[in-house]
Amino acid sequence: MNATAAPKKRRWTTTYAEGELDAVVRVPGSKSMTARALILAALASGPSTIRRPLVARDTLLMVEGLRAIGVAVDTADDDLWTVTPAAFKGGTEVDCGLAGTVMRFLPPVAALADGPVAFDGDPHARKRPNDGVIKALRDLGVDIDDGGRRALPFTVGGTGRVEGGELTVDASKTSQLVSALLMAAPRFEQGLDLRHVGDRAVPSRPYLDMVVQMLREAGAEVDDSEPNRWRVAPGELEGREWAIEPDLQNAAPFLIAAVAVGGRVTVEDWPTETTQAGDHIRGLLTQLGSRVERSRGGLTVIGSPSPIPAELDLTDASELTPSLAALFGVNRGPFTIRGVAHIRGHETDRVAALVTELRGIGADVEEFEDGFRVDKGGSLTGTWKTYADHRMAHAGAVAGLVIPGLALDDVACVSKTWPDFAQVWEQAVLHGGNGAKRGEDRREAETEA
């Protein structure tokens, strides 16, 4: 089977938890770090290695995209990839699949190729906005042929060089625009002096901290001392070893599961320091009334009998929205999530999709432009649609812990960042449960929902 091909849909009945959990989980490497490491390695002056990379559709699409423009990437060892940079070649095509990282991170690199590079992807990807990257590259003098769509498919007219210099962008839709430009900036002849000038702040700021840190680790000069401005000096990036942390976004549904049904879940090897936005889950679950403990083995959440009603601003941790929404959707509220208007442009319109599916299980939900409020959860079974979105599948799995027989219309979409998610989830719930019955408060909440 081609690991980069769109997966064939697979219906999956979610795993109902008969009792409280007592599970230990190991999650795969961070998609965000793996994608950035691949780009920085391709732009470096010498070979790099990537230790414990994420092996999933998104990262393999990035690998194939880099290979298409002439970069040698050896993935024979799942635990250690080797990247050998080369002069970027044009006259080729890149399949983005449904990966925002590929459709945004690779075009600035392709602008350095010696000819045109065509980009396309899955049907859903053609609906994802990419006007930010297209406009930014045009403002830098790069020829882009997009047929006026401002989205896939488009062709980058690489000429082997980009002048660089001053550039203003509106990155209020996605931080990936800033990350994409910053990573390629050391190879621009004048570097880059980038300013964000949008009416709203750049969302998911931890990802910008990640890319700045990784650029500096590769030897780049980056000045981010002024708000909404990043200055990158021209120069060589160094080949090096990149050690990839566990993906804390993928870990979140498991920690949230401990809150949904009680008990404890430990995620192994949780980093003591990280720029991953998923690390926000620690504070959020504490705010909701659960205990969060660190140990040498990882991070453990001991779930509270019922989460404390709260209003959460997830501007900087929006990927946590779906699984938290599912938790709220099966509990008494009110719970509010705000600051996530930008996730309407993710794999699907996640705000609209979550509101639809939560109402489908009987929850009382009010939708806002930048989020929603769950006034009262539901417990109706049926089919939870995933919209070809791995995070929607994670959300459905969380809801299914407390709603017997809930089925996902397609669980195969998790191949985007974790092909084995469903198997690991079943293992954690069925074999990590300690057999204890849920508390009276939990049963009462389910009955009233």
XYZ file of C-alpha atoms in Angstrom:
449
model
C 0.000 0.000 0.000
C 1.249 3.483 -0.858
C 1.616 5.273 2.496
C 1.232 8.687 0.846
C -1.997 7.840 -1.012
C -5.350 9.023 0.304
C -6.516 6.255 2.664
C -9.565 4.143 1.861
C -12.431 5.005 4.199
C -13.041 2.635 7.120
C -16.018 2.707 9.477
C -15.143 2.109 13.134
C -17.326 1.576 16.196
C -15.663 3.524 18.984
C -14.505 1.852 22.188
C -16.872 2.218 25.132
C -15.192 2.345 28.546
C -16.808 -0.030 31.030
C -14.873 1.480 33.911
C -12.189 3.928 34.886
C -8.908 3.837 32.987
C -5.439 2.910 34.167
C -3.344 3.101 31.019
C 0.181 3.954 29.896
C 0.538 5.178 26.313
C 3.472 5.864 24.015
C 2.709 8.312 21.213
C 4.656 8.780 17.956
C 6.936 11.706 17.131
C 5.736 15.271 16.673
C 4.417 16.027 13.204
C 5.256 19.714 13.605
C 8.861 19.066 14.597
C 9.363 16.364 11.966
C 8.056 18.616 9.177
C 10.255 21.538 10.228
C 13.286 19.303 10.653
C 12.823 17.951 7.120
C 12.638 21.451 5.613
C 15.622 22.783 7.571
C 17.630 19.668 6.683
C 16.820 20.137 2.991
C 17.985 23.764 3.155
C 21.199 22.959 5.047
C 24.705 22.919 3.638
C 25.347 19.316 4.690
C 23.584 16.082 5.678
C 21.257 15.830 8.667
C 19.653 13.003 10.602
C 16.189 12.970 12.145
C 15.830 10.699 15.149
C 12.414 9.205 16.039
C 10.530 11.001 13.234
C 6.795 10.708 12.818
C 6.108 8.058 10.179
C 2.658 9.016 8.895
C 1.009 10.263 5.733
C 1.743 13.976 6.304
C 5.449 13.504 6.926
C 5.856 10.946 4.140
C 4.205 13.410 1.750
C 6.820 15.954 2.841
C 9.553 13.387 2.203
C 8.222 12.680 -1.293
C 7.894 16.405 -1.991
C 11.527 16.965 -1.082
C 12.602 13.986 -3.181
C 10.679 15.451 -6.113
C 12.865 18.581 -6.039
C 16.093 16.602 -5.733
C 16.686 16.146 -2.001
C 17.824 12.665 -0.952
C 15.863 11.363 2.046
C 16.670 7.889 3.356
C 13.719 6.517 5.332
C 14.786 2.863 5.411
C 15.124 3.031 9.208
C 11.877 4.208 10.806
C 13.806 5.493 13.819
C 16.503 7.419 11.968
C 16.047 9.277 8.700
C 18.968 10.811 6.801
C 18.554 13.927 4.648
C 21.201 14.876 2.086
C 20.540 18.276 0.493
C 21.150 19.064 -3.166
C 20.478 21.836 -5.658
C 16.709 22.077 -6.005
C 15.377 21.023 -9.397
C 12.252 22.163 -11.200
C 10.079 20.565 -13.839
C 8.427 18.360 -11.221
C 5.218 17.897 -9.234
C 4.475 17.755 -5.491
C 1.491 15.926 -3.987
C 0.392 17.780 -0.837
C -2.289 15.268 0.121
C -4.210 17.060 2.855
C -1.079 18.333 4.615
C -1.029 22.041 5.377
C 2.668 21.769 6.180
C 3.450 20.531 2.660
C 1.259 23.042 0.820
C 2.728 25.930 2.831
C 6.288 24.934 3.808
C 7.451 23.607 0.428
C 6.481 26.465 -1.968
C 9.119 28.921 -0.570
C 11.698 26.147 -0.995
C 10.430 25.446 -4.512
C 10.994 29.115 -5.346
C 14.718 28.302 -5.027
C 14.480 25.499 -7.621
C 15.797 25.886 -11.163
C 12.384 25.568 -12.802
C 8.629 25.292 -12.207
C 7.268 23.082 -9.422
C 3.567 22.158 -9.550
C 1.568 21.597 -6.357
C -1.741 19.755 -5.961
C -3.416 17.555 -3.362
C -6.553 15.779 -2.192
C -9.963 17.233 -3.116
C -10.361 18.534 0.452
C -6.960 20.248 0.195
C -8.183 22.361 -2.715
C -10.669 23.929 -0.300
C -7.968 24.899 2.214
C -6.890 28.553 1.962
C -3.359 29.160 0.748
C -3.691 32.775 -0.332
C -1.176 33.866 2.316
C 1.751 31.879 0.913
C 0.826 32.642 -2.700
C 0.574 36.398 -2.082
C 3.753 36.477 0.026
C 5.819 34.747 -2.643
C 4.427 37.041 -5.332
C 5.351 40.049 -3.196
C 8.883 38.622 -3.081
C 8.960 38.518 -6.891
C 8.213 34.807 -7.322
C 5.944 33.861 -10.230
C 2.918 31.818 -9.094
C 0.318 30.449 -11.512
C -2.811 29.593 -9.543
C -5.504 30.410 -12.094
C -6.889 33.000 -9.692
C -7.896 30.333 -7.147
C -5.487 31.361 -4.354
C -5.449 27.662 -3.481
C -4.324 24.323 -4.890
C -3.483 23.508 -7.612
C -0.766 26.073 -8.374
C 2.716 26.201 -9.869
C 5.735 27.970 -8.396
C 8.026 29.374 -11.068
C 11.390 28.685 -9.491
C 14.370 30.659 -10.801
C 17.053 29.399 -8.438
C 17.051 32.546 -6.298
C 14.807 34.772 -4.196
C 15.868 38.327 -3.424
C 14.171 38.531 -0.024
C 14.228 41.735 2.027
C 11.233 43.449 3.608
C 7.834 41.775 3.486
C 4.485 42.334 5.193
C 1.885 39.579 5.542
C -1.438 38.974 7.217
C -0.866 35.716 9.113
C -4.066 35.861 11.160
C -5.393 32.712 9.414
C -2.413 30.464 10.106
C 0.988 30.618 11.762
C 2.226 28.200 9.086
C 2.623 31.171 6.736
C 5.229 32.744 9.015
C 6.967 29.409 9.665
C 7.181 28.681 5.933
C 8.799 32.008 5.095
C 11.189 32.025 8.042
C 12.607 28.571 7.273
C 13.504 29.464 3.690
C 14.684 32.984 4.598
C 18.380 32.166 5.263
C 18.630 31.106 1.591
C 17.150 34.398 0.335
C 19.844 36.753 -0.898
C 18.877 39.514 1.519
C 17.391 37.261 4.161
C 13.967 38.401 5.321
C 12.475 41.205 7.398
C 8.947 39.902 7.966
C 6.077 41.788 9.611
C 2.571 40.615 10.469
C 0.073 43.416 9.842
C -3.300 41.692 10.254
C -6.174 42.935 12.389
C -5.932 39.801 14.528
C -2.936 38.224 16.220
C -1.093 35.317 14.645
C -2.754 32.168 16.053
C -0.906 29.178 17.500
C 2.083 31.242 18.601
C 3.949 28.276 20.136
C 4.605 27.014 16.597
C 6.472 30.254 15.866
C 8.556 29.760 19.012
C 9.305 26.271 17.710
C 10.454 27.412 14.271
C 12.597 30.246 15.685
C 14.258 27.867 18.137
C 14.919 25.266 15.462
C 16.303 27.884 13.045
C 18.735 29.050 15.715
C 19.747 25.453 16.460
C 20.570 25.129 12.744
C 22.807 28.198 12.922
C 20.473 30.905 11.598
C 20.459 34.472 12.917
C 16.887 35.297 13.928
C 15.744 38.462 15.697
C 12.200 38.181 17.068
C 12.593 40.787 19.811
C 9.907 43.060 18.327
C 6.274 41.867 18.431
C 4.951 40.670 15.059
C 8.342 41.116 13.386
C 10.975 38.508 12.508
C 14.342 39.336 10.937
C 16.375 36.479 9.486
C 19.885 37.128 8.185
C 21.082 35.415 5.000
C 23.517 32.578 5.604
C 24.084 28.849 5.637
C 22.101 26.415 7.737
C 24.053 23.598 9.333
C 23.358 19.925 8.916
C 22.750 18.355 12.317
C 20.857 15.684 14.239
C 17.261 16.502 15.086
C 15.728 14.574 18.020
C 11.940 14.595 17.665
C 9.755 14.836 20.772
C 6.546 12.815 21.215
C 3.565 14.477 19.539
C 1.706 16.169 22.386
C -1.288 16.982 20.182
C -1.762 13.265 19.521
C -1.303 12.582 23.239
C -4.108 14.947 24.233
C -7.097 12.652 23.470
C -5.636 9.990 25.772
C -5.178 12.426 28.646
C -8.664 13.803 28.051
C -9.973 10.219 28.165
C -8.997 10.063 31.838
C -11.308 13.017 32.442
C -14.109 11.616 30.303
C -14.440 8.340 32.237
C -12.231 8.771 35.289
C -9.057 6.977 36.273
C -5.514 7.743 35.204
C -3.602 7.840 31.942
C 0.154 8.290 31.590
C 1.855 9.443 28.393
C 5.458 8.306 28.319
C 8.470 10.590 27.699
C 6.631 13.898 28.063
C 9.339 16.563 27.540
C 10.316 18.731 30.507
C 10.690 21.738 28.197
C 8.974 22.112 24.839
C 7.633 24.631 22.348
C 4.810 22.291 21.306
C 1.373 23.879 21.596
C 0.027 20.559 22.875
C 1.801 21.159 26.178
C -1.052 23.557 27.017
C -3.176 20.514 27.827
C -1.523 20.305 31.259
C -2.833 23.658 32.408
C -6.205 23.214 30.731
C -6.956 19.902 32.433
C -5.862 21.338 35.783
C -8.265 24.229 35.202
C -11.015 21.671 34.542
C -10.382 20.081 37.936
C -8.122 17.121 37.177
C -4.746 16.312 38.718
C -1.702 16.476 36.473
C 1.534 14.910 37.694
C 5.011 14.659 36.218
C 7.280 11.700 36.813
C 10.448 10.349 35.278
C 8.248 8.099 33.158
C 6.127 10.845 31.643
C 2.982 12.830 32.390
C -0.035 11.432 34.247
C -3.571 12.816 34.385
C -5.904 11.643 37.148
C -9.347 12.552 35.886
C -11.844 14.422 38.039
C -15.345 12.910 38.481
C -16.705 15.705 36.291
C -14.909 18.661 34.673
C -15.443 22.133 36.085
C -17.410 24.427 33.724
C -15.016 26.861 32.104
C -14.471 29.354 29.312
C -11.261 28.561 27.432
C -9.294 30.725 25.013
C -7.511 28.248 22.726
C -5.930 30.784 20.357
C -2.476 29.310 21.015
C -3.556 25.671 21.289
C -6.381 25.311 18.787
C -5.516 21.716 17.813
C -6.803 20.709 21.248
C -10.274 22.023 20.393
C -11.857 18.852 18.912
C -11.042 16.445 21.753
C -11.939 19.017 24.414
C -15.173 19.754 22.556
C -16.064 16.056 22.671
C -15.346 15.973 26.421
C -17.642 18.949 26.919
C -20.236 17.429 24.613
C -20.876 14.517 26.989
C -20.883 16.530 30.234
C -23.040 19.075 31.982
C -21.898 22.587 31.088
C -21.611 25.281 30.367
C -18.254 25.057 28.594
C -17.046 27.672 26.122
C -14.182 27.617 23.610
C -13.199 30.899 21.958
C -10.308 32.241 19.892
C -10.340 29.476 17.273
C -11.826 31.168 14.186
C -8.713 30.087 12.241
C -9.570 26.384 12.579
C -12.400 26.958 10.118
C -9.630 26.764 7.490
C -8.059 23.526 8.712
C -8.683 20.099 7.179
C -12.346 21.031 7.406
C -14.255 23.901 9.025
C -13.682 22.426 12.454
C -15.947 24.844 14.295
C -18.929 24.034 12.064
C -18.110 20.306 12.003
C -17.841 20.065 15.791
C -21.066 21.971 16.348
C -22.848 19.669 13.894
C -21.550 16.445 15.459
C -22.115 17.612 19.034
C -25.708 18.444 18.167
C -25.923 15.017 16.570
C -25.270 13.357 19.950
C -27.900 15.591 21.540
C -25.730 18.352 22.997
C -27.081 21.897 23.347
C -24.508 23.995 21.453
C -24.339 27.657 20.444
C -21.938 28.521 17.606
C -19.838 31.698 17.448
C -17.588 32.986 14.686
C -14.538 32.092 16.799
C -15.835 29.095 18.733
C -18.875 27.717 20.520
C -20.535 27.082 23.887
C -21.842 23.723 25.090
C -24.669 24.435 27.541
C -25.531 20.795 28.116
C -24.032 17.576 26.835
C -25.762 14.735 25.061
C -25.690 10.939 24.943
C -27.363 9.930 21.676
C -25.598 7.219 19.724
C -25.318 7.044 15.957
C -22.630 8.043 13.446
C -19.965 10.680 14.118
C -18.671 12.133 10.851
C -14.941 12.800 10.573
C -14.817 15.003 7.442
C -11.475 13.419 6.400
C -10.010 15.142 9.487
C -7.862 13.202 11.961
C -8.729 15.539 14.856
C -12.443 14.979 14.253
C -11.762 11.246 14.521
C -9.976 11.814 17.831
C -12.993 13.786 19.056
C -15.378 10.998 18.074
C -13.230 8.480 19.958
C -13.465 10.602 23.119
C -17.252 10.898 22.818
C -17.528 7.169 22.197
C -15.955 6.411 25.568
C -19.265 7.339 27.216
C -21.770 6.754 24.386
C -22.144 3.021 23.659
C -22.148 2.080 19.986
C -21.075 5.458 18.596
C -19.430 4.871 15.212
C -17.044 6.974 13.155
C -17.923 7.084 9.468
C -14.183 6.982 8.690
C -11.305 6.291 11.057
C -8.740 5.828 8.255
C -8.204 9.601 8.156
C -6.003 9.239 11.265
C -3.255 8.001 8.913
C -2.465 11.682 8.439
C -0.542 11.796 11.730
C -0.930 8.393 13.446
C -1.953 5.340 11.395
C -2.168 3.140 14.517
C -4.348 5.507 16.551
C -7.432 3.263 16.647
C -5.455 0.183 17.723
C -3.608 2.064 20.466
C -6.889 3.643 21.612
C -8.579 0.253 21.883
C -5.603 -1.135 23.772
C -5.666 1.754 26.255
C -9.407 1.528 26.863
C -9.991 -2.230 26.775
C -6.767 -3.417 28.374
C -5.833 -0.290 30.333
C -9.160 -0.167 32.171
C -9.014 -1.368 35.754
C -12.574 -2.629 35.820
C -13.776 -0.067 38.341
C -17.266 1.245 37.741
C -17.680 4.908 37.023
C -18.591 7.150 39.927
C -22.167 8.138 40.751
C -21.512 11.699 39.560
C -20.469 10.336 36.164
C -23.563 8.160 35.788
C -25.768 11.040 36.883
C -24.182 13.296 34.289
C -24.797 10.693 31.586
C -28.425 10.214 32.633
C -29.176 13.917 32.662
C -27.358 14.564 29.361
